[in-house]
């Protein structure tokens, strides 16, 4: 099963490491204990929206960017597990990207290009 807290922790850790920042530095700026931040990054603890906002502030990235990256990773993980879902009853299946893109209206909507790029890679 794909756990949201694990994907969220992965994204937060990647952002921190990409910035060459330590857990201690980010935990101090976010005003959260070092141990708790470590558990969040390892996907062992669920972070509240307030805590996520504080961590994102310490990392200097918008919460929306973090959530977008988590969403993209979640979509990719779901697509990679699609063959397993092929045997599931119709009412339990998630809509495929092609189906979803035709049900969302709006001239600027062009499916899910980030997910398509990840699947193509």
mmCIF file with all atom_site columns, C-alpha atoms in Angstrom:
data_model
loop_
_atom_site.group_PDB
_atom_site.id
_atom_site.type_symbol
_atom_site.label_atom_id
_atom_site.label_alt_id
_atom_site.label_comp_id
_atom_site.label_asym_id
_atom_site.label_entity_id
_atom_site.label_seq_id
_atom_site.pdbx_PDB_ins_code
_atom_site.Cartn_x
_atom_site.Cartn_y
_atom_site.Cartn_z
_atom_site.occupancy
_atom_site.B_iso_or_equiv
_atom_site.pdbx_formal_charge
_atom_site.auth_seq_id
_atom_site.auth_comp_id
_atom_site.auth_asym_id
_atom_site.auth_atom_id
_atom_site.pdbx_PDB_model_num
ATOM 1   C CA . UNK A 1 1   ? 0.000   0.000  0.000   1.00 0.00 ? 1   UNK A CA 1
ATOM 2   C CA . UNK A 1 2   ? 1.205   3.494  -0.826  1.00 0.00 ? 2   UNK A CA 1
ATOM 3   C CA . UNK A 1 3   ? 1.352   5.670  2.279   1.00 0.00 ? 3   UNK A CA 1
ATOM 4   C CA . UNK A 1 4   ? 0.941   9.400  1.882   1.00 0.00 ? 4   UNK A CA 1
ATOM 5   C CA . UNK A 1 5   ? 3.161   10.115 4.903   1.00 0.00 ? 5   UNK A CA 1
ATOM 6   C CA . UNK A 1 6   ? 6.047   8.189  3.314   1.00 0.00 ? 6   UNK A CA 1
ATOM 7   C CA . UNK A 1 7   ? 5.812   10.076 0.028   1.00 0.00 ? 7   UNK A CA 1
ATOM 8   C CA . UNK A 1 8   ? 5.540   13.374 1.901   1.00 0.00 ? 8   UNK A CA 1
ATOM 9   C CA . UNK A 1 9   ? 8.608   12.525 3.982   1.00 0.00 ? 9   UNK A CA 1
ATOM 10  C CA . UNK A 1 10  ? 10.570  11.597 0.857   1.00 0.00 ? 10  UNK A CA 1
ATOM 11  C CA . UNK A 1 11  ? 9.733   14.906 -0.809  1.00 0.00 ? 11  UNK A CA 1
ATOM 12  C CA . UNK A 1 12  ? 10.641  16.927 2.291   1.00 0.00 ? 12  UNK A CA 1
ATOM 13  C CA . UNK A 1 13  ? 13.952  15.093 2.695   1.00 0.00 ? 13  UNK A CA 1
ATOM 14  C CA . UNK A 1 14  ? 14.845  15.544 -0.995  1.00 0.00 ? 14  UNK A CA 1
ATOM 15  C CA . UNK A 1 15  ? 14.150  19.277 -0.757  1.00 0.00 ? 15  UNK A CA 1
ATOM 16  C CA . UNK A 1 16  ? 16.275  19.609 2.391   1.00 0.00 ? 16  UNK A CA 1
ATOM 17  C CA . UNK A 1 17  ? 19.171  17.579 0.985   1.00 0.00 ? 17  UNK A CA 1
ATOM 18  C CA . UNK A 1 18  ? 19.022  19.459 -2.330  1.00 0.00 ? 18  UNK A CA 1
ATOM 19  C CA . UNK A 1 19  ? 19.516  22.661 -0.327  1.00 0.00 ? 19  UNK A CA 1
ATOM 20  C CA . UNK A 1 20  ? 22.420  21.047 1.600   1.00 0.00 ? 20  UNK A CA 1
ATOM 21  C CA . UNK A 1 21  ? 20.642  21.798 4.884   1.00 0.00 ? 21  UNK A CA 1
ATOM 22  C CA . UNK A 1 22  ? 20.852  19.716 8.041   1.00 0.00 ? 22  UNK A CA 1
ATOM 23  C CA . UNK A 1 23  ? 17.945  18.291 10.005  1.00 0.00 ? 23  UNK A CA 1
ATOM 24  C CA . UNK A 1 24  ? 19.041  20.415 12.946  1.00 0.00 ? 24  UNK A CA 1
ATOM 25  C CA . UNK A 1 25  ? 18.979  23.634 10.897  1.00 0.00 ? 25  UNK A CA 1
ATOM 26  C CA . UNK A 1 26  ? 15.523  22.977 9.453   1.00 0.00 ? 26  UNK A CA 1
ATOM 27  C CA . UNK A 1 27  ? 14.094  21.774 12.767  1.00 0.00 ? 27  UNK A CA 1
ATOM 28  C CA . UNK A 1 28  ? 15.338  24.949 14.490  1.00 0.00 ? 28  UNK A CA 1
ATOM 29  C CA . UNK A 1 29  ? 13.876  27.225 11.819  1.00 0.00 ? 29  UNK A CA 1
ATOM 30  C CA . UNK A 1 30  ? 10.600  25.276 11.746  1.00 0.00 ? 30  UNK A CA 1
ATOM 31  C CA . UNK A 1 31  ? 10.439  25.183 15.563  1.00 0.00 ? 31  UNK A CA 1
ATOM 32  C CA . UNK A 1 32  ? 9.933   21.424 15.637  1.00 0.00 ? 32  UNK A CA 1
ATOM 33  C CA . UNK A 1 33  ? 12.053  18.892 17.462  1.00 0.00 ? 33  UNK A CA 1
ATOM 34  C CA . UNK A 1 34  ? 14.865  17.281 15.533  1.00 0.00 ? 34  UNK A CA 1
ATOM 35  C CA . UNK A 1 35  ? 13.545  13.805 16.336  1.00 0.00 ? 35  UNK A CA 1
ATOM 36  C CA . UNK A 1 36  ? 10.026  14.610 15.174  1.00 0.00 ? 36  UNK A CA 1
ATOM 37  C CA . UNK A 1 37  ? 11.247  16.123 11.901  1.00 0.00 ? 37  UNK A CA 1
ATOM 38  C CA . UNK A 1 38  ? 13.359  13.029 11.331  1.00 0.00 ? 38  UNK A CA 1
ATOM 39  C CA . UNK A 1 39  ? 10.314  10.808 11.897  1.00 0.00 ? 39  UNK A CA 1
ATOM 40  C CA . UNK A 1 40  ? 8.267   12.904 9.464   1.00 0.00 ? 40  UNK A CA 1
ATOM 41  C CA . UNK A 1 41  ? 10.991  12.604 6.815   1.00 0.00 ? 41  UNK A CA 1
ATOM 42  C CA . UNK A 1 42  ? 11.150  8.828  7.334   1.00 0.00 ? 42  UNK A CA 1
ATOM 43  C CA . UNK A 1 43  ? 7.368   8.567  6.953   1.00 0.00 ? 43  UNK A CA 1
ATOM 44  C CA . UNK A 1 44  ? 6.874   7.372  10.514  1.00 0.00 ? 44  UNK A CA 1
ATOM 45  C CA . UNK A 1 45  ? 4.781   10.340 11.706  1.00 0.00 ? 45  UNK A CA 1
ATOM 46  C CA . UNK A 1 46  ? 1.861   12.196 10.171  1.00 0.00 ? 46  UNK A CA 1
ATOM 47  C CA . UNK A 1 47  ? 2.526   15.923 10.028  1.00 0.00 ? 47  UNK A CA 1
ATOM 48  C CA . UNK A 1 48  ? -0.301  18.381 10.689  1.00 0.00 ? 48  UNK A CA 1
ATOM 49  C CA . UNK A 1 49  ? -0.993  21.108 8.158   1.00 0.00 ? 49  UNK A CA 1
ATOM 50  C CA . UNK A 1 50  ? 0.481   23.656 10.579  1.00 0.00 ? 50  UNK A CA 1
ATOM 51  C CA . UNK A 1 51  ? 3.661   21.630 10.962  1.00 0.00 ? 51  UNK A CA 1
ATOM 52  C CA . UNK A 1 52  ? 3.936   21.176 7.176   1.00 0.00 ? 52  UNK A CA 1
ATOM 53  C CA . UNK A 1 53  ? 3.562   24.918 6.684   1.00 0.00 ? 53  UNK A CA 1
ATOM 54  C CA . UNK A 1 54  ? 6.292   25.534 9.242   1.00 0.00 ? 54  UNK A CA 1
ATOM 55  C CA . UNK A 1 55  ? 8.665   23.015 7.631   1.00 0.00 ? 55  UNK A CA 1
ATOM 56  C CA . UNK A 1 56  ? 7.992   24.464 4.185   1.00 0.00 ? 56  UNK A CA 1
ATOM 57  C CA . UNK A 1 57  ? 8.666   27.943 5.546   1.00 0.00 ? 57  UNK A CA 1
ATOM 58  C CA . UNK A 1 58  ? 11.984  26.751 6.961   1.00 0.00 ? 58  UNK A CA 1
ATOM 59  C CA . UNK A 1 59  ? 12.857  25.231 3.583   1.00 0.00 ? 59  UNK A CA 1
ATOM 60  C CA . UNK A 1 60  ? 11.736  28.364 1.738   1.00 0.00 ? 60  UNK A CA 1
ATOM 61  C CA . UNK A 1 61  ? 9.315   26.507 -0.528  1.00 0.00 ? 61  UNK A CA 1
ATOM 62  C CA . UNK A 1 62  ? 5.563   26.962 -0.856  1.00 0.00 ? 62  UNK A CA 1
ATOM 63  C CA . UNK A 1 63  ? 3.420   24.227 0.675   1.00 0.00 ? 63  UNK A CA 1
ATOM 64  C CA . UNK A 1 64  ? 1.610   23.981 -2.668  1.00 0.00 ? 64  UNK A CA 1
ATOM 65  C CA . UNK A 1 65  ? 4.879   22.969 -4.363  1.00 0.00 ? 65  UNK A CA 1
ATOM 66  C CA . UNK A 1 66  ? 5.476   20.208 -1.807  1.00 0.00 ? 66  UNK A CA 1
ATOM 67  C CA . UNK A 1 67  ? 1.914   18.939 -2.160  1.00 0.00 ? 67  UNK A CA 1
ATOM 68  C CA . UNK A 1 68  ? 2.204   19.030 -5.957  1.00 0.00 ? 68  UNK A CA 1
ATOM 69  C CA . UNK A 1 69  ? 5.385   16.927 -5.826  1.00 0.00 ? 69  UNK A CA 1
ATOM 70  C CA . UNK A 1 70  ? 3.742   14.483 -3.415  1.00 0.00 ? 70  UNK A CA 1
ATOM 71  C CA . UNK A 1 71  ? 0.704   14.287 -5.689  1.00 0.00 ? 71  UNK A CA 1
ATOM 72  C CA . UNK A 1 72  ? 2.894   13.580 -8.733  1.00 0.00 ? 72  UNK A CA 1
ATOM 73  C CA . UNK A 1 73  ? 4.769   10.857 -6.844  1.00 0.00 ? 73  UNK A CA 1
ATOM 74  C CA . UNK A 1 74  ? 1.488   9.358  -5.639  1.00 0.00 ? 74  UNK A CA 1
ATOM 75  C CA . UNK A 1 75  ? 0.089   9.315  -9.181  1.00 0.00 ? 75  UNK A CA 1
ATOM 76  C CA . UNK A 1 76  ? 3.246   7.662  -10.479 1.00 0.00 ? 76  UNK A CA 1
ATOM 77  C CA . UNK A 1 77  ? 3.112   5.019  -7.746  1.00 0.00 ? 77  UNK A CA 1
ATOM 78  C CA . UNK A 1 78  ? -0.538  4.322  -8.565  1.00 0.00 ? 78  UNK A CA 1
ATOM 79  C CA . UNK A 1 79  ? 0.260   3.957  -12.259 1.00 0.00 ? 79  UNK A CA 1
ATOM 80  C CA . UNK A 1 80  ? 3.100   1.559  -11.505 1.00 0.00 ? 80  UNK A CA 1
ATOM 81  C CA . UNK A 1 81  ? 0.680   -0.592 -9.517  1.00 0.00 ? 81  UNK A CA 1
ATOM 82  C CA . UNK A 1 82  ? -2.007  -0.482 -12.255 1.00 0.00 ? 82  UNK A CA 1
ATOM 83  C CA . UNK A 1 83  ? -1.573  -4.133 -13.382 1.00 0.00 ? 83  UNK A CA 1
ATOM 84  C CA . UNK A 1 84  ? -2.414  -5.295 -9.854  1.00 0.00 ? 84  UNK A CA 1
ATOM 85  C CA . UNK A 1 85  ? -5.641  -3.290 -9.993  1.00 0.00 ? 85  UNK A CA 1
ATOM 86  C CA . UNK A 1 86  ? -6.618  -4.863 -13.320 1.00 0.00 ? 86  UNK A CA 1
ATOM 87  C CA . UNK A 1 87  ? -8.206  -7.786 -11.428 1.00 0.00 ? 87  UNK A CA 1
ATOM 88  C CA . UNK A 1 88  ? -10.146 -5.493 -9.084  1.00 0.00 ? 88  UNK A CA 1
ATOM 89  C CA . UNK A 1 89  ? -13.898 -5.119 -9.578  1.00 0.00 ? 89  UNK A CA 1
ATOM 90  C CA . UNK A 1 90  ? -14.848 -2.168 -11.789 1.00 0.00 ? 90  UNK A CA 1
ATOM 91  C CA . UNK A 1 91  ? -16.269 -0.106 -8.898  1.00 0.00 ? 91  UNK A CA 1
ATOM 92  C CA . UNK A 1 92  ? -12.906 -0.319 -7.034  1.00 0.00 ? 92  UNK A CA 1
ATOM 93  C CA . UNK A 1 93  ? -10.738 0.835  -9.936  1.00 0.00 ? 93  UNK A CA 1
ATOM 94  C CA . UNK A 1 94  ? -9.335  4.328  -10.147 1.00 0.00 ? 94  UNK A CA 1
ATOM 95  C CA . UNK A 1 95  ? -9.902  6.243  -13.391 1.00 0.00 ? 95  UNK A CA 1
ATOM 96  C CA . UNK A 1 96  ? -6.955  6.233  -15.758 1.00 0.00 ? 96  UNK A CA 1
ATOM 97  C CA . UNK A 1 97  ? -5.308  9.554  -16.670 1.00 0.00 ? 97  UNK A CA 1
ATOM 98  C CA . UNK A 1 98  ? -6.865  9.555  -20.154 1.00 0.00 ? 98  UNK A CA 1
ATOM 99  C CA . UNK A 1 99  ? -10.339 9.139  -18.685 1.00 0.00 ? 99  UNK A CA 1
ATOM 100 C CA . UNK A 1 100 ? -9.796  11.812 -16.049 1.00 0.00 ? 100 UNK A CA 1
ATOM 101 C CA . UNK A 1 101 ? -8.476  14.356 -18.543 1.00 0.00 ? 101 UNK A CA 1
ATOM 102 C CA . UNK A 1 102 ? -11.638 14.077 -20.634 1.00 0.00 ? 102 UNK A CA 1
ATOM 103 C CA . UNK A 1 103 ? -13.886 14.619 -17.633 1.00 0.00 ? 103 UNK A CA 1
ATOM 104 C CA . UNK A 1 104 ? -12.175 17.823 -16.472 1.00 0.00 ? 104 UNK A CA 1
ATOM 105 C CA . UNK A 1 105 ? -13.254 20.812 -18.475 1.00 0.00 ? 105 UNK A CA 1
ATOM 106 C CA . UNK A 1 106 ? -11.300 23.904 -19.289 1.00 0.00 ? 106 UNK A CA 1
ATOM 107 C CA . UNK A 1 107 ? -9.364  25.065 -22.338 1.00 0.00 ? 107 UNK A CA 1
ATOM 108 C CA . UNK A 1 108 ? -6.034  25.152 -20.479 1.00 0.00 ? 108 UNK A CA 1
ATOM 109 C CA . UNK A 1 109 ? -6.225  21.576 -19.142 1.00 0.00 ? 109 UNK A CA 1
ATOM 110 C CA . UNK A 1 110 ? -3.899  19.231 -21.003 1.00 0.00 ? 110 UNK A CA 1
ATOM 111 C CA . UNK A 1 111 ? -4.089  16.067 -18.936 1.00 0.00 ? 111 UNK A CA 1
ATOM 112 C CA . UNK A 1 112 ? -1.303  15.366 -16.488 1.00 0.00 ? 112 UNK A CA 1
ATOM 113 C CA . UNK A 1 113 ? 1.949   16.145 -18.358 1.00 0.00 ? 113 UNK A CA 1
ATOM 114 C CA . UNK A 1 114 ? 4.181   15.695 -15.291 1.00 0.00 ? 114 UNK A CA 1
ATOM 115 C CA . UNK A 1 115 ? 2.853   12.193 -14.691 1.00 0.00 ? 115 UNK A CA 1
ATOM 116 C CA . UNK A 1 116 ? 3.058   11.349 -18.390 1.00 0.00 ? 116 UNK A CA 1
ATOM 117 C CA . UNK A 1 117 ? 6.704   12.484 -18.413 1.00 0.00 ? 117 UNK A CA 1
ATOM 118 C CA . UNK A 1 118 ? 7.499   10.343 -15.356 1.00 0.00 ? 118 UNK A CA 1
ATOM 119 C CA . UNK A 1 119 ? 5.843   7.266  -16.853 1.00 0.00 ? 119 UNK A CA 1
ATOM 120 C CA . UNK A 1 120 ? 7.649   7.791  -20.173 1.00 0.00 ? 120 UNK A CA 1
ATOM 121 C CA . UNK A 1 121 ? 11.049  7.937  -18.425 1.00 0.00 ? 121 UNK A CA 1
#
